[in-house]
Structures are given as C-alpha cells and as structure tokens.
mmCIF file of C-alpha atoms in Angstrom:
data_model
loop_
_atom_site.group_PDB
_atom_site.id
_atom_site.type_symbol
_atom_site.label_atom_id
_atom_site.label_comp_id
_atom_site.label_asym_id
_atom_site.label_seq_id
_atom_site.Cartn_x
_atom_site.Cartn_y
_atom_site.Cartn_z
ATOM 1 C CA UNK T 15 -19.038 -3.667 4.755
ATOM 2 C CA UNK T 16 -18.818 -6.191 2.480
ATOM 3 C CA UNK T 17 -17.188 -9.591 3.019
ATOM 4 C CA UNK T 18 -15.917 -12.374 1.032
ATOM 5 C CA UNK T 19 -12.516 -15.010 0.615
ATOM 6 C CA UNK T 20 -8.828 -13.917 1.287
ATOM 7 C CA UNK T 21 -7.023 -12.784 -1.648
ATOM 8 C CA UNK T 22 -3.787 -12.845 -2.961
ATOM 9 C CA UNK T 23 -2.955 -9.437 -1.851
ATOM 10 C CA UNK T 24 -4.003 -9.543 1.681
ATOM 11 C CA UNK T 25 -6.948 -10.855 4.108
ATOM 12 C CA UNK T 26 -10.682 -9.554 3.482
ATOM 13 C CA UNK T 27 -10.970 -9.245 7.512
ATOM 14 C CA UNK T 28 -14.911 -8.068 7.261
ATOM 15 C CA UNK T 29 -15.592 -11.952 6.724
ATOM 16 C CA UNK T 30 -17.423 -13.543 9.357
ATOM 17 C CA UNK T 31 -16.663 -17.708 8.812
ATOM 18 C CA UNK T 32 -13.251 -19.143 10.323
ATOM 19 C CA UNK T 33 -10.422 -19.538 7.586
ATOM 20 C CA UNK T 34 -10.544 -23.347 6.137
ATOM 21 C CA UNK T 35 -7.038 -23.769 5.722
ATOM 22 C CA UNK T 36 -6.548 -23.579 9.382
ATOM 23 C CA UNK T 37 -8.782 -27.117 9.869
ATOM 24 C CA UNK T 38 -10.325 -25.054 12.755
ATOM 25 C CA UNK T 39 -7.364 -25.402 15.440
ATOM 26 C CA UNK T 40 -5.103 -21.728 14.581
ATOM 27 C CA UNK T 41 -2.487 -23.114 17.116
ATOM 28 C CA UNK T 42 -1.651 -26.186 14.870
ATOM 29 C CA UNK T 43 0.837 -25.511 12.461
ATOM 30 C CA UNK T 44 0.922 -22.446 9.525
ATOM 31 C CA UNK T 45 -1.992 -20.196 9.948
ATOM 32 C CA UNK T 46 -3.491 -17.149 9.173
ATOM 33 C CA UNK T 47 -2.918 -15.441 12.159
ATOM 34 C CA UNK T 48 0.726 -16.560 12.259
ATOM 35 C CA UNK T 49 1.188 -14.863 8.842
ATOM 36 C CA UNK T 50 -0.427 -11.883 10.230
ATOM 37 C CA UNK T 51 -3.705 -11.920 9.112
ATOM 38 C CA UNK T 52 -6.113 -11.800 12.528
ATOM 39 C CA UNK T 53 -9.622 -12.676 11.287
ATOM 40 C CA UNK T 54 -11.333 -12.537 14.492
ATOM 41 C CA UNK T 55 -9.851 -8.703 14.451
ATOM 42 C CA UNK T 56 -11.660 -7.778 11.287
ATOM 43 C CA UNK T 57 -15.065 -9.476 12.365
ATOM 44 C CA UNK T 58 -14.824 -7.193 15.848
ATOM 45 C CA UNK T 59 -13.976 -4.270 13.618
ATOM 46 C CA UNK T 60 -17.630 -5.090 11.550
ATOM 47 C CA UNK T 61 -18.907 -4.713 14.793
ATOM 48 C CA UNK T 62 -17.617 -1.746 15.487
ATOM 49 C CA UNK T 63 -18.706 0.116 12.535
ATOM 50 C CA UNK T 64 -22.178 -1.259 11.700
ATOM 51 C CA UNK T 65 -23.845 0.824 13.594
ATOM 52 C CA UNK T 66 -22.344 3.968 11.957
ATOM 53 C CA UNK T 67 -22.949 2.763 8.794
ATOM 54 C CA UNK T 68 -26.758 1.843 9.001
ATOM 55 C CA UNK T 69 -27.310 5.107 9.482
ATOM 56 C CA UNK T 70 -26.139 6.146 6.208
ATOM 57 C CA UNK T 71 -28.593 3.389 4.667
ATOM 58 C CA UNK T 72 -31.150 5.119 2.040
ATOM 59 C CA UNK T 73 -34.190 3.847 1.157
ATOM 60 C CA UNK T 74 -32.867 2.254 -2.006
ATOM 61 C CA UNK T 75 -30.634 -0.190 -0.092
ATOM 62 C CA UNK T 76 -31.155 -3.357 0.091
ATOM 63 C CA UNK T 77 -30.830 -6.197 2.252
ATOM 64 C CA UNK T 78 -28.493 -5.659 5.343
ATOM 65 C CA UNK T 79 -24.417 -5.209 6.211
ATOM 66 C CA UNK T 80 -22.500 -8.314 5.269
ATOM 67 C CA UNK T 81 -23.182 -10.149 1.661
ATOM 68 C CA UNK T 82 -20.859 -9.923 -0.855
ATOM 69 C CA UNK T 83 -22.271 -7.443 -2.901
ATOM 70 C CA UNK T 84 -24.135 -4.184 -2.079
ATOM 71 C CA UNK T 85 -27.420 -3.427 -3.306
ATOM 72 C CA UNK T 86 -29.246 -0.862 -4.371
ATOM 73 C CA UNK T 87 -32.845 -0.593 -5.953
ATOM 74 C CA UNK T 88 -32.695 2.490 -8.312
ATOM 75 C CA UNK T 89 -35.638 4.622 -8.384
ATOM 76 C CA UNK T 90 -36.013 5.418 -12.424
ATOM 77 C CA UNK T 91 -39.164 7.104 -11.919
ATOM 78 C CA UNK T 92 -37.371 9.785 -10.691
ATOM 79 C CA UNK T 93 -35.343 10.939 -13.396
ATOM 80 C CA UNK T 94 -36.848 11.112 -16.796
ATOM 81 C CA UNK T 95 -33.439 10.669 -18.863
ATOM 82 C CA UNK T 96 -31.012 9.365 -16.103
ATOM 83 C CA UNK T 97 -27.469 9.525 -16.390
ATOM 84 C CA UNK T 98 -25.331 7.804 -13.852
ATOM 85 C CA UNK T 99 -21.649 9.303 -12.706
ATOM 86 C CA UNK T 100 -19.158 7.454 -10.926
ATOM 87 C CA UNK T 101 -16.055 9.046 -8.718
ATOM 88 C CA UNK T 102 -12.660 7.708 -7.619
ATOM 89 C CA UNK T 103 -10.542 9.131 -4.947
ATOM 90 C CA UNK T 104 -8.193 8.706 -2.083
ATOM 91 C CA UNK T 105 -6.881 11.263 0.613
ATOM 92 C CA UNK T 106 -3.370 11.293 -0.358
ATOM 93 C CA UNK T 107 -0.674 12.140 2.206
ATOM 94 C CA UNK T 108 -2.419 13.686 4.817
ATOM 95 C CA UNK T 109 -3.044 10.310 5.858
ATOM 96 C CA UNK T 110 0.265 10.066 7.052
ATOM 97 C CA UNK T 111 -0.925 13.431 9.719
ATOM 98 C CA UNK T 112 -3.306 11.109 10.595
ATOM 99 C CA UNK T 113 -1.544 8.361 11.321
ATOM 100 C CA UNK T 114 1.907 10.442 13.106
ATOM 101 C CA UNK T 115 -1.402 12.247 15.232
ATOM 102 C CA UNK T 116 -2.844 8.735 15.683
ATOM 103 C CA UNK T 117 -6.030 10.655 14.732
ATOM 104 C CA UNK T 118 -8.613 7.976 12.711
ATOM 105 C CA UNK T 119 -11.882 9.600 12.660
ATOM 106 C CA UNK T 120 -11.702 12.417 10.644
ATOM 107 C CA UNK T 121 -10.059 11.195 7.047
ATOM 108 C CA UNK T 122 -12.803 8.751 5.833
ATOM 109 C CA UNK T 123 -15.128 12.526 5.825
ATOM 110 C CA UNK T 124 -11.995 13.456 3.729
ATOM 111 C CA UNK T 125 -12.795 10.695 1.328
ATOM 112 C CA UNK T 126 -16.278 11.328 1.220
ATOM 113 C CA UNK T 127 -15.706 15.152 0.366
ATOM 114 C CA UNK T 128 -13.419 14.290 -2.339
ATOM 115 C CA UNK T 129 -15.650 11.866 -4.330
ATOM 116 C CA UNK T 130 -19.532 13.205 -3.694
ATOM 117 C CA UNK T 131 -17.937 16.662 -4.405
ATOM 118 C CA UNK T 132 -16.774 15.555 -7.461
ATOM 119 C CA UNK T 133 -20.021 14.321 -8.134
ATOM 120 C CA UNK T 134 -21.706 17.149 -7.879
ATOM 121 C CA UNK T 135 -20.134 19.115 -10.221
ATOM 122 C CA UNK T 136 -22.185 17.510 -12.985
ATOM 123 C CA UNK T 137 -25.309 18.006 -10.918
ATOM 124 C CA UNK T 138 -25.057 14.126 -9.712
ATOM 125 C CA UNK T 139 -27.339 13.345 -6.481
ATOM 126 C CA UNK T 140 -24.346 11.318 -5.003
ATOM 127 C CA UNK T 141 -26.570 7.754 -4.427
ATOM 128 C CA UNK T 142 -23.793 5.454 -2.137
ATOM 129 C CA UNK T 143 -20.397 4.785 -1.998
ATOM 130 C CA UNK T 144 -17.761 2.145 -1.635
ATOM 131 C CA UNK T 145 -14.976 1.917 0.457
ATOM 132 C CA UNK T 146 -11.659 0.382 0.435
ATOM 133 C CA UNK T 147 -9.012 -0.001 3.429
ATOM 134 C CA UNK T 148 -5.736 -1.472 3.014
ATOM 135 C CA UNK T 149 -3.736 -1.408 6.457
ATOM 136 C CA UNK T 150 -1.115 -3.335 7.928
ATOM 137 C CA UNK T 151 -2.411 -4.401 11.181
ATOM 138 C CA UNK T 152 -6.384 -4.222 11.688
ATOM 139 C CA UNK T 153 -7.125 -2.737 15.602
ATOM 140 C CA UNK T 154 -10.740 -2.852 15.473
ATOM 141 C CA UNK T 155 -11.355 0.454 17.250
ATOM 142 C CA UNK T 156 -8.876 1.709 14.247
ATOM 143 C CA UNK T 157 -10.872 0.507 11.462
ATOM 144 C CA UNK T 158 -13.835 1.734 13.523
ATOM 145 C CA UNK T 159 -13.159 5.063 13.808
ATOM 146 C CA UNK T 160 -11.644 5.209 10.096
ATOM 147 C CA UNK T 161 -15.095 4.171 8.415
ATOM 148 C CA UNK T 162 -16.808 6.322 11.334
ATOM 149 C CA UNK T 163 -15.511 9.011 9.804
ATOM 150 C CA UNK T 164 -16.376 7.229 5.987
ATOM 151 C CA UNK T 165 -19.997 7.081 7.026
ATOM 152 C CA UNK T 166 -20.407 10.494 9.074
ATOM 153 C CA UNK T 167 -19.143 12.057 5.617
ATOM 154 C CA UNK T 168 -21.996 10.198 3.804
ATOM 155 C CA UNK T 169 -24.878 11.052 6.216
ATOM 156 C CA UNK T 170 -23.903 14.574 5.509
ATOM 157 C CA UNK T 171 -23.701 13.940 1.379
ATOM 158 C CA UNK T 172 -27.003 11.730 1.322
ATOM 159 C CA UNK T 173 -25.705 9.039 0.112
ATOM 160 C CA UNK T 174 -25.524 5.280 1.501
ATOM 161 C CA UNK T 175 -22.149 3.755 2.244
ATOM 162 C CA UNK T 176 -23.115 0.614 0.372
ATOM 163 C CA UNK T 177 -20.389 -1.456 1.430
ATOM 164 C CA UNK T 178 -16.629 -1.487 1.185
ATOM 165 C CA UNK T 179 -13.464 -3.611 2.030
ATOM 166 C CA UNK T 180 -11.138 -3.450 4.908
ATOM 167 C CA UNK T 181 -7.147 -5.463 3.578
ATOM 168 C CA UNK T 182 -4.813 -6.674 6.018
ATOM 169 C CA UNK T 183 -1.442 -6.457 4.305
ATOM 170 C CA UNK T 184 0.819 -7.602 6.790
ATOM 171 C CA UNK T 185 4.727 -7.315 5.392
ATOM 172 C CA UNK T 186 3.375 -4.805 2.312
ATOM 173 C CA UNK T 187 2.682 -2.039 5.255
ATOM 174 C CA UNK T 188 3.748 -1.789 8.322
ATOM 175 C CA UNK T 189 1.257 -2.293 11.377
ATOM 176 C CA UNK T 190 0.501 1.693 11.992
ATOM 177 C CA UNK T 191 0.146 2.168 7.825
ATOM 178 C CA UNK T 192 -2.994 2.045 6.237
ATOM 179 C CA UNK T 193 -4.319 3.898 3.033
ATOM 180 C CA UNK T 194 -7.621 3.950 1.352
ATOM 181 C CA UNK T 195 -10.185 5.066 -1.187
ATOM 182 C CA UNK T 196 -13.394 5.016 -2.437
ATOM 183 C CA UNK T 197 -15.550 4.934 -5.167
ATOM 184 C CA UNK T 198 -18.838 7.029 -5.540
ATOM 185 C CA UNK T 199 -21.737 6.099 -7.536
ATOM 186 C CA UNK T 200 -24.440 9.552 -8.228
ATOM 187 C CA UNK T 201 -27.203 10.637 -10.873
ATOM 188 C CA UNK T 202 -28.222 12.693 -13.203
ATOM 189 C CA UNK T 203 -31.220 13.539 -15.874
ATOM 190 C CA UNK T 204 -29.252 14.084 -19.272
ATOM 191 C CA UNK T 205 -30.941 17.413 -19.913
ATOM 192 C CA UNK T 206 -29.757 18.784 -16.462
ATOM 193 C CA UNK T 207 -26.123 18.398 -16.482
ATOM 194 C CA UNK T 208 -23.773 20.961 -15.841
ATOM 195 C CA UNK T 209 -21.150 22.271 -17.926
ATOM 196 C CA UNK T 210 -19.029 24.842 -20.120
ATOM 197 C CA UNK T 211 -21.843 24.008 -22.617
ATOM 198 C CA UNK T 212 -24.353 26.538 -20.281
ATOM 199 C CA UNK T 213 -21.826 28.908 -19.563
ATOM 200 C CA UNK T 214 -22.249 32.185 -20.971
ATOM 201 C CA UNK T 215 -19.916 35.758 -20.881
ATOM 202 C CA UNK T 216 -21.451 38.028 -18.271
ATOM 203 C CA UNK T 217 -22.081 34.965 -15.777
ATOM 204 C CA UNK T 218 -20.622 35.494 -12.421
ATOM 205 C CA UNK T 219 -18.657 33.248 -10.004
ATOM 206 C CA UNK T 220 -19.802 32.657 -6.974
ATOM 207 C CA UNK T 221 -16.730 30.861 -4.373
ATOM 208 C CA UNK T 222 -17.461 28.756 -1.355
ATOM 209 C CA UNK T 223 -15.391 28.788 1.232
ATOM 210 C CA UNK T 224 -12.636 26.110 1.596
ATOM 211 C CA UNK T 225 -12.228 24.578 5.707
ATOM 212 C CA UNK T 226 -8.549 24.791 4.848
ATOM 213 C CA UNK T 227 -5.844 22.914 2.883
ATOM 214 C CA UNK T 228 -8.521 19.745 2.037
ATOM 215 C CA UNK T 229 -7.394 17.258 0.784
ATOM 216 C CA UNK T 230 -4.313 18.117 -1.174
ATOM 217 C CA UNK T 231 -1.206 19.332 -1.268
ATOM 218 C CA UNK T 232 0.150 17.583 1.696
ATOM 219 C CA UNK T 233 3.610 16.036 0.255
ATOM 220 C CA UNK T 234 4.107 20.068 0.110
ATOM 221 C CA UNK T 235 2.729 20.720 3.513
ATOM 222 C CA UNK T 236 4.964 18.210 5.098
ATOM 223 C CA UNK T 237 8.045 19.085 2.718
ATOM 224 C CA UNK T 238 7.673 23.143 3.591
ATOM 225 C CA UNK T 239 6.665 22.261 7.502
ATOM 226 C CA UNK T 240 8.070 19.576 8.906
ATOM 227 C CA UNK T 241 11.415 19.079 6.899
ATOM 228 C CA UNK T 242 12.263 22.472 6.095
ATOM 229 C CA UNK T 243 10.489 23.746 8.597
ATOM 230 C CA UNK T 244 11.495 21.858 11.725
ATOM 231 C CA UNK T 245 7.707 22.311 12.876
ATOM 232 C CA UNK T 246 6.140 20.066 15.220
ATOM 233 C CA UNK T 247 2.840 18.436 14.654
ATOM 234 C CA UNK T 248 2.562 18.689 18.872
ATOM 235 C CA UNK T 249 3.382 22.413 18.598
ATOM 236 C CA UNK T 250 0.565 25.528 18.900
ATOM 237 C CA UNK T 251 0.706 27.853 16.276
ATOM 238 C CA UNK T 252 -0.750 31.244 17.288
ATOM 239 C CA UNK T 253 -0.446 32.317 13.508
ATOM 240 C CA UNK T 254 -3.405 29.847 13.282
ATOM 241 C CA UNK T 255 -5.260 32.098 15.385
ATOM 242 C CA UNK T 256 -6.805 28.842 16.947
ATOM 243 C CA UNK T 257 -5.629 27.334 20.530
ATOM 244 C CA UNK T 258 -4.846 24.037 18.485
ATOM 245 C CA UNK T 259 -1.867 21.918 17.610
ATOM 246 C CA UNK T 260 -0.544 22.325 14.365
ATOM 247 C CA UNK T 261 -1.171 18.683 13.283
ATOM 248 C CA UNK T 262 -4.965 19.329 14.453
ATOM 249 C CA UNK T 263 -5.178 22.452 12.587
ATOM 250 C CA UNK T 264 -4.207 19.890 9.220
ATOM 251 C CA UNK T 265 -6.207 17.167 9.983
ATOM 252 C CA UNK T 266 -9.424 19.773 9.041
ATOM 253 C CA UNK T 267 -11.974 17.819 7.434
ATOM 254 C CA UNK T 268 -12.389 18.784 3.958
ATOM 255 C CA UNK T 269 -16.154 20.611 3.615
ATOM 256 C CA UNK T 270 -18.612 18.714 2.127
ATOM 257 C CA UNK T 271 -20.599 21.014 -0.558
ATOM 258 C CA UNK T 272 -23.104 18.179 -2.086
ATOM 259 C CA UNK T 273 -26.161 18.460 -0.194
ATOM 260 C CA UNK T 274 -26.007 22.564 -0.464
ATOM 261 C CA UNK T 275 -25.071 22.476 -3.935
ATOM 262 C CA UNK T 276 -27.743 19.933 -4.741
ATOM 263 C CA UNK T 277 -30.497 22.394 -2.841
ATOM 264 C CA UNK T 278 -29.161 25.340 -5.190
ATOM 265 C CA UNK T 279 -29.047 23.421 -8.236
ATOM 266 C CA UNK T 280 -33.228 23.499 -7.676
ATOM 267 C CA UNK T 281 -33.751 26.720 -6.527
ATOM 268 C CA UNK T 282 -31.395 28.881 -8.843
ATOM 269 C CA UNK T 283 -30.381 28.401 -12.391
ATOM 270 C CA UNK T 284 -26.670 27.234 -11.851
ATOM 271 C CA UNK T 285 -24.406 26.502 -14.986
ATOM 272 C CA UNK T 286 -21.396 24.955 -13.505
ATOM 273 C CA UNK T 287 -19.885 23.936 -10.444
ATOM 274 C CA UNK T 288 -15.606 23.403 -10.314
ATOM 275 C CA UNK T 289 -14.090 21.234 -7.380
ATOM 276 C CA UNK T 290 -11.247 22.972 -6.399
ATOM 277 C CA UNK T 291 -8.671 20.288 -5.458
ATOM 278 C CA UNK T 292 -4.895 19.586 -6.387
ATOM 279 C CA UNK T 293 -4.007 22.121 -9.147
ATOM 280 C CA UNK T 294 -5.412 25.294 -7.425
ATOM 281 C CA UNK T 295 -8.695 27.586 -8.414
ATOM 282 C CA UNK T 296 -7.353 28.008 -12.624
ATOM 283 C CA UNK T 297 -6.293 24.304 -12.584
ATOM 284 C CA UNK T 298 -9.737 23.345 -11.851
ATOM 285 C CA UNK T 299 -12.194 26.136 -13.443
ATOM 286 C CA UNK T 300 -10.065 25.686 -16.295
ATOM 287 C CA UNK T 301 -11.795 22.304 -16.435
ATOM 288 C CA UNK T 302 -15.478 23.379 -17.125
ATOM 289 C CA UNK T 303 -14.902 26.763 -18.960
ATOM 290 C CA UNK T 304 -15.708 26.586 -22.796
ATOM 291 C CA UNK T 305 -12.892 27.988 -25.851
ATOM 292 C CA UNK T 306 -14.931 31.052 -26.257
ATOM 293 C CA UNK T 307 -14.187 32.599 -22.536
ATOM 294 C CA UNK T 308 -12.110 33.762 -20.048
ATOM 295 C CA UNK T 309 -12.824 33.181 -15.714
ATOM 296 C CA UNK T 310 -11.946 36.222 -14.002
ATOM 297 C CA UNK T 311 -11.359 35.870 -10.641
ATOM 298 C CA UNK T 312 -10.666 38.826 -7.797
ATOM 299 C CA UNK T 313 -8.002 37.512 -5.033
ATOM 300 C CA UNK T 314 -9.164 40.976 -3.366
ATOM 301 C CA UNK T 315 -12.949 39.392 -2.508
ATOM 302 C CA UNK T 316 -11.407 37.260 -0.145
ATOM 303 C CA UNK T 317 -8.406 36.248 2.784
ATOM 304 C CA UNK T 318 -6.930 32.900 2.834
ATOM 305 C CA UNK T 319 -6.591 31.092 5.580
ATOM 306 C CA UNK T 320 -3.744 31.771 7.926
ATOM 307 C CA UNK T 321 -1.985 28.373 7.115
ATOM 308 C CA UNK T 322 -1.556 29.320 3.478
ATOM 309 C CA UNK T 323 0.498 32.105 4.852
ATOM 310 C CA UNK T 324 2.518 29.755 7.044
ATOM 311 C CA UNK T 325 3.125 27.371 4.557
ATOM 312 C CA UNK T 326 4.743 30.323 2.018
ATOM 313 C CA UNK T 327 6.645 31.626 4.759
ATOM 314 C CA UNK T 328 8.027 28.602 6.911
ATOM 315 C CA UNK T 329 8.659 26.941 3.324
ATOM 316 C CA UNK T 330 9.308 29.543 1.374
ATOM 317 C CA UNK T 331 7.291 28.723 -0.989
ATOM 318 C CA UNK T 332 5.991 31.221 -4.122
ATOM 319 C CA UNK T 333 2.802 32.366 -4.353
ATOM 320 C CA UNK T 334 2.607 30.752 -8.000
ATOM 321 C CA UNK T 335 3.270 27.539 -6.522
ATOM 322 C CA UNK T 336 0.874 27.940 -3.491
ATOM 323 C CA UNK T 337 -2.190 28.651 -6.109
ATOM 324 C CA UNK T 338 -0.732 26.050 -8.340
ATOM 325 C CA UNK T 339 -1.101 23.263 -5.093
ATOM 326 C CA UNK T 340 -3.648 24.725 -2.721
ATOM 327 C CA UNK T 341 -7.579 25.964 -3.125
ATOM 328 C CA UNK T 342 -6.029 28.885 -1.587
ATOM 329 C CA UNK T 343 -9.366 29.105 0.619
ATOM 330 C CA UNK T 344 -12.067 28.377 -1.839
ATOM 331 C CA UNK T 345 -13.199 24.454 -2.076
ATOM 332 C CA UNK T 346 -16.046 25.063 -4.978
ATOM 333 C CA UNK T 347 -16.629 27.451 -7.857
ATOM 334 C CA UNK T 348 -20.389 28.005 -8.823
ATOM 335 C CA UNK T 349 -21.167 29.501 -12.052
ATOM 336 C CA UNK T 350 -24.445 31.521 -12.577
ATOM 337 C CA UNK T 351 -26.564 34.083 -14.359
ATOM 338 C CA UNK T 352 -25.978 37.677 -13.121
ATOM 339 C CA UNK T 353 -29.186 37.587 -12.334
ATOM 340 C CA UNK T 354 -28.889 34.660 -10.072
ATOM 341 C CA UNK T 355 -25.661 35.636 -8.241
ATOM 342 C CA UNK T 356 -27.494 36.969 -4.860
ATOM 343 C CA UNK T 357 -30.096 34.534 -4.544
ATOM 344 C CA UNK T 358 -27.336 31.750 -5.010
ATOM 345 C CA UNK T 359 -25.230 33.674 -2.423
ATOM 346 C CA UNK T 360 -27.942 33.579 -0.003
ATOM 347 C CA UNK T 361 -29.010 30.144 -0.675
ATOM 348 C CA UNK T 362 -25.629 29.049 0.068
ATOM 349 C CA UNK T 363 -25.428 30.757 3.418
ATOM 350 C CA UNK T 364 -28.623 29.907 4.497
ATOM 351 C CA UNK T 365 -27.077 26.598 4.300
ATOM 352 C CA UNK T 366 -24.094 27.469 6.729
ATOM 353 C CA UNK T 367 -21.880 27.491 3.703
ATOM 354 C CA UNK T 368 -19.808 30.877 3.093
ATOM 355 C CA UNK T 369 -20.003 32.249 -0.261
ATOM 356 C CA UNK T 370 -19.462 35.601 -2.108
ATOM 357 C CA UNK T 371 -19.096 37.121 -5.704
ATOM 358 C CA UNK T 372 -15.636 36.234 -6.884
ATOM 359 C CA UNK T 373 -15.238 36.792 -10.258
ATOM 360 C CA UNK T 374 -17.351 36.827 -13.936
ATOM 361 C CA UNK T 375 -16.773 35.388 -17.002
ATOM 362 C CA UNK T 376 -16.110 37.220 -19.810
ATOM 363 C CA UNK T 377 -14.938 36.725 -23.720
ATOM 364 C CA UNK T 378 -12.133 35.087 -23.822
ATOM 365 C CA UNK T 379 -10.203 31.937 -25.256
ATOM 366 C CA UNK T 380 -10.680 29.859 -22.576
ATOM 367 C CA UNK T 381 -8.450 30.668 -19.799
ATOM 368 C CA UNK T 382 -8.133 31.239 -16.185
ATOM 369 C CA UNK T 383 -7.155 35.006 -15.096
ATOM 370 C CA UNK T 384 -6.760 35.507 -11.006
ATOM 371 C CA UNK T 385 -6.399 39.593 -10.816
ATOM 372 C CA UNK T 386 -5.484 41.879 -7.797
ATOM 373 C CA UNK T 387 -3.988 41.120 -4.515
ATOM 374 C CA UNK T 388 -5.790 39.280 -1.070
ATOM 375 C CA UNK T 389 -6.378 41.321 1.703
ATOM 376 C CA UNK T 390 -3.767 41.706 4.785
#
C-alpha cells in the first residue's frame, strides 16, 4: 500500500513516520489520535497485509510496499500496437452484509471481479490495480482481512495490487463503516480488441455461470429481504439448498472470469465478451452488439440460482425487474463463431468455469431478445 501526508479528508494511516504536528508527545495537547485518527493503527494494519499483497507482485513491479507511488515497468515488447484500458469500480451495498455479518475477507475479491472483469471484455490482460479504503475506525486485523480479500482476487486475475490507500474518516463514518474501490489498469494490442465491430449474424453466445447475485443489486436485496421481508441475515434458508446463513449465502464472492477468458481469447476466435453486472443480461449485451443485429438469448438453457427465486417471492418482486437488476445466473456473455462454440465451451470448463450455448445472434436492429421460460 501506498503511503504519504494526511489530507484534508481524512488520515492516510499506511504512513509509517509519526505525525509532526504532534511535536512527538500525542498526550500533550490536540492530536491526531484525539481527533480520531490512530496512526500507529494504520502502520500495524501495513503489517498485516504485506504479506498478502507481495504475493500478487508481477514481474513488472517495481521496488517494494511503501513509496508513494507504485511502479510498474511495462513490457512493450510484448504487444506490437498496445492499447492500455483502465477500470473503476466499487462493491456497492453489499458492503453493508459485510459489515452487519462482520465478514471482511471476502468483498475486496468482489472489487477485484468487478474491475479485471471489466477489463477483459476488451481483451485487456488486467496488469495491477489500485485500491482505496475509506473507513471510520482502522482495526488492523479489519483492514487486513479487507485487502486480503483485495489481493486474493488479484492472484486469481494476474494482476499486481500495485498499491492503494487505506482513509480514516473519523466523524464522516461511523467506526464499523467503511467503503471502497479500486481502479484497474490492463492491455491490449489495437488489432485484437473485442467488440460489436467482429460480431457477425449466425455467431452464438456462449454464458458463464454467475456464483450468485455479484456484485449488484443489493439496495434491492436488502429492500425485498430484510425490510419487506423480515428475513434474518442469522437465519438458514433451506430454499438455498445450502446448510448456510442467509447473510453467508450473499456475501458469495463474485467469480472472477479474467484469467479463463484471457486463456480462450488465445485458443478460440472470440468476438466479444459482456460483463453482466447492474442492468441484467440485455442491459449489458446491449452494450457490445452492433445496429445491424439482434442477441437472442434462451432462459430455457439454464436455472437460476435459488436466491433469485427468493428474492421475487419474499419481495415480490417482477420478473422484469429481477432481469432488469440481477445477472439472473450468468456473470459473462462470450460471443463466437458457430464454429467455435464447443471448443470455447470446453475451454471454459476445462477451466472450472460453467458454460453452455445460450443464445445466437441474428439480423436485427440492435437489440436484446430473452425468449422462453427457465426450467423448474
């Protein structure tokens, strides 16, 4: 992580030097740590996590945990035209799961999945990411197990967590509250990116399965669940069909589809990829579709998860809005050449990553149709 001064908004607690304006005695007078602000808390947190994230070091990286800037020697003999892509996200509400559970370590590979996956969809290698914390109280084993999570999610993306920031906002949030985000830095030659520009009628649409709800959606999941539906996060659901708590079932870790997608990219001709996130399968494939077609896509090729169910029933929510919110149990769309469509399907699974024939593109004007009805 990186480290640096205190800033208007909050303490940069990943510094490692006593604050000046406390003339070295933080009993005498106004301090830091009187405000809030516990210094010595952030440097025990650094401690915490550099292990984890060394181990998401790359070759590129350079120089160690701890200078104000992360570095990071590009390798431009690589890529004949490169192109470099850059992703922004945050987890959203399901933080708040989190943080009712008191469950830290599996978000940050929710904020990995949502950025490298992103990524991807151009064809980007994801190269490192930055991360950025804003809490109210730093508890070391907290911040720990938050970027634990951060840099298990980029050991399985391949990419570096190249540094990142950890705010103490003391009076802004309260102690328990935290949020964060990150920002994603990949690559990509010019003449390989993905798009609606390769996409052709006849093409077929491969899904990957989803590991749930993601990362999205949850102001609805706690609305429909625990408002309306008097649920308890403490509770066991058997509708789940697992012998876990409801709040474990949502705290899922979103998948993470880089590295497999990546591998496919090279061994099949692929023509687009679609992150389905907030906006549902046709808010998203709508997204890398050209004018001149149409994405048909079966519901009948696959079930959804049982807590898509729960959610419509418990809620009562419409089925329009549930595809509208929810990946409805696919987290990635691949687009390929009929004549590619098993070899990609196999590739994928080979990989541990379900995936089937969903759909094809045909003639169109550019929309999304879902047709048929899921299985019971």
């Amino acid at each position: 992580m990186t480290s640096g001064a205190p800033t208007q908004s909050g303490a940069r607690v990943t510094r490692t030097s006593r604050d000046a304006t406390n003339g070295g005695d933080a009993e005498a007078g106004a301090s830091y740590r009187a405000a809030g602000v516990d210094i010595e808390a952030g440097d025990r947190a650094v401690e915490l996590m550099r292990s984890k994230v060394k181990k998401t070091f790359r070759p590129e990286v350079v120089g160690n945990i701890g200078g104000f800037a992360g570095l990071f020697a590009f390798d431009t003999d690589k890529y004949k035209k490169p192109v470099l892509a850059s992703s922004t996200d945050g987890v959203g509400t399901k933080l708040a799961i989190a943080q009712q559970m008191n469950i830290h370590d599996t978000v940050g590979i929710d904020l990995v999945a949502m950025v490298v996956d992103d990524l991807v969809v151009c064809g980007a290698e994801p190269l490192f990411l930055q991360d950025y914390i804003a809490i109210g109280k730093v508890v070391p084993e907290k911040v720990a197990d938050i970027v634990g999570g951060i840099a298990d999610g980029c050991r399985w993306a391949g990419c570096a967590l190249l540094g990142g920031e950890t705010a103490e906002h003391p009076g802004l949030l309260s102690p328990d509250e935290y949020d964060i985000a990150a920002t994603g830095v990949g690559v990509v030659d010019a003449d390989k990116i993905l798009g609606a520009d390769r996409i052709k009628a006849g093409d077929q649409i491969i899904a990957l399965a989803s590991s749930g709800l993601h990362s999205n959606g949850y102001s609805l999941v706690r609305h429909a669940l625990l408002a309306d539906g008097k649920m308890r996060l403490d509770q066991v659901v058997p509708e789940l069909g697992r012998q876990r708590t409801l709040g474990e079932d949502l705290l899922t870790p979103t998948t993470i589809y880089a590295k497999a997608c990546l591998a496919v990219i090279e061994e099949c001709e692929v023509h687009a990829l679609a992150h389905i996130t907030g906006g549902g399968l046709a808010g998203n494939v709508v997204r890398v579709i050209g004018e001149d077609v149409d994405a048909v896509i079966d519901r009948a090729t696959w079930r959804p998860q049982p807590i898509f169910d729960l959610i419509g029933t418990v809620g009562r929510v419409t089925r329009p809005e549930l595809e509208r919110t929810f990946n409805m149990g696919v987290g990635m769309v691949v687009v390929v050449p009929p004549d590619q469509a098993d070899r990609a399907v196999a590739s994928f699974s080979a990989r541990g990553v379900k995936a089937w024939v969903a759909g094809e593109i045909v003639s169109g004007t550019g929309m999304v149709r879902l047709v048929d009805e899921h299985p019971n």
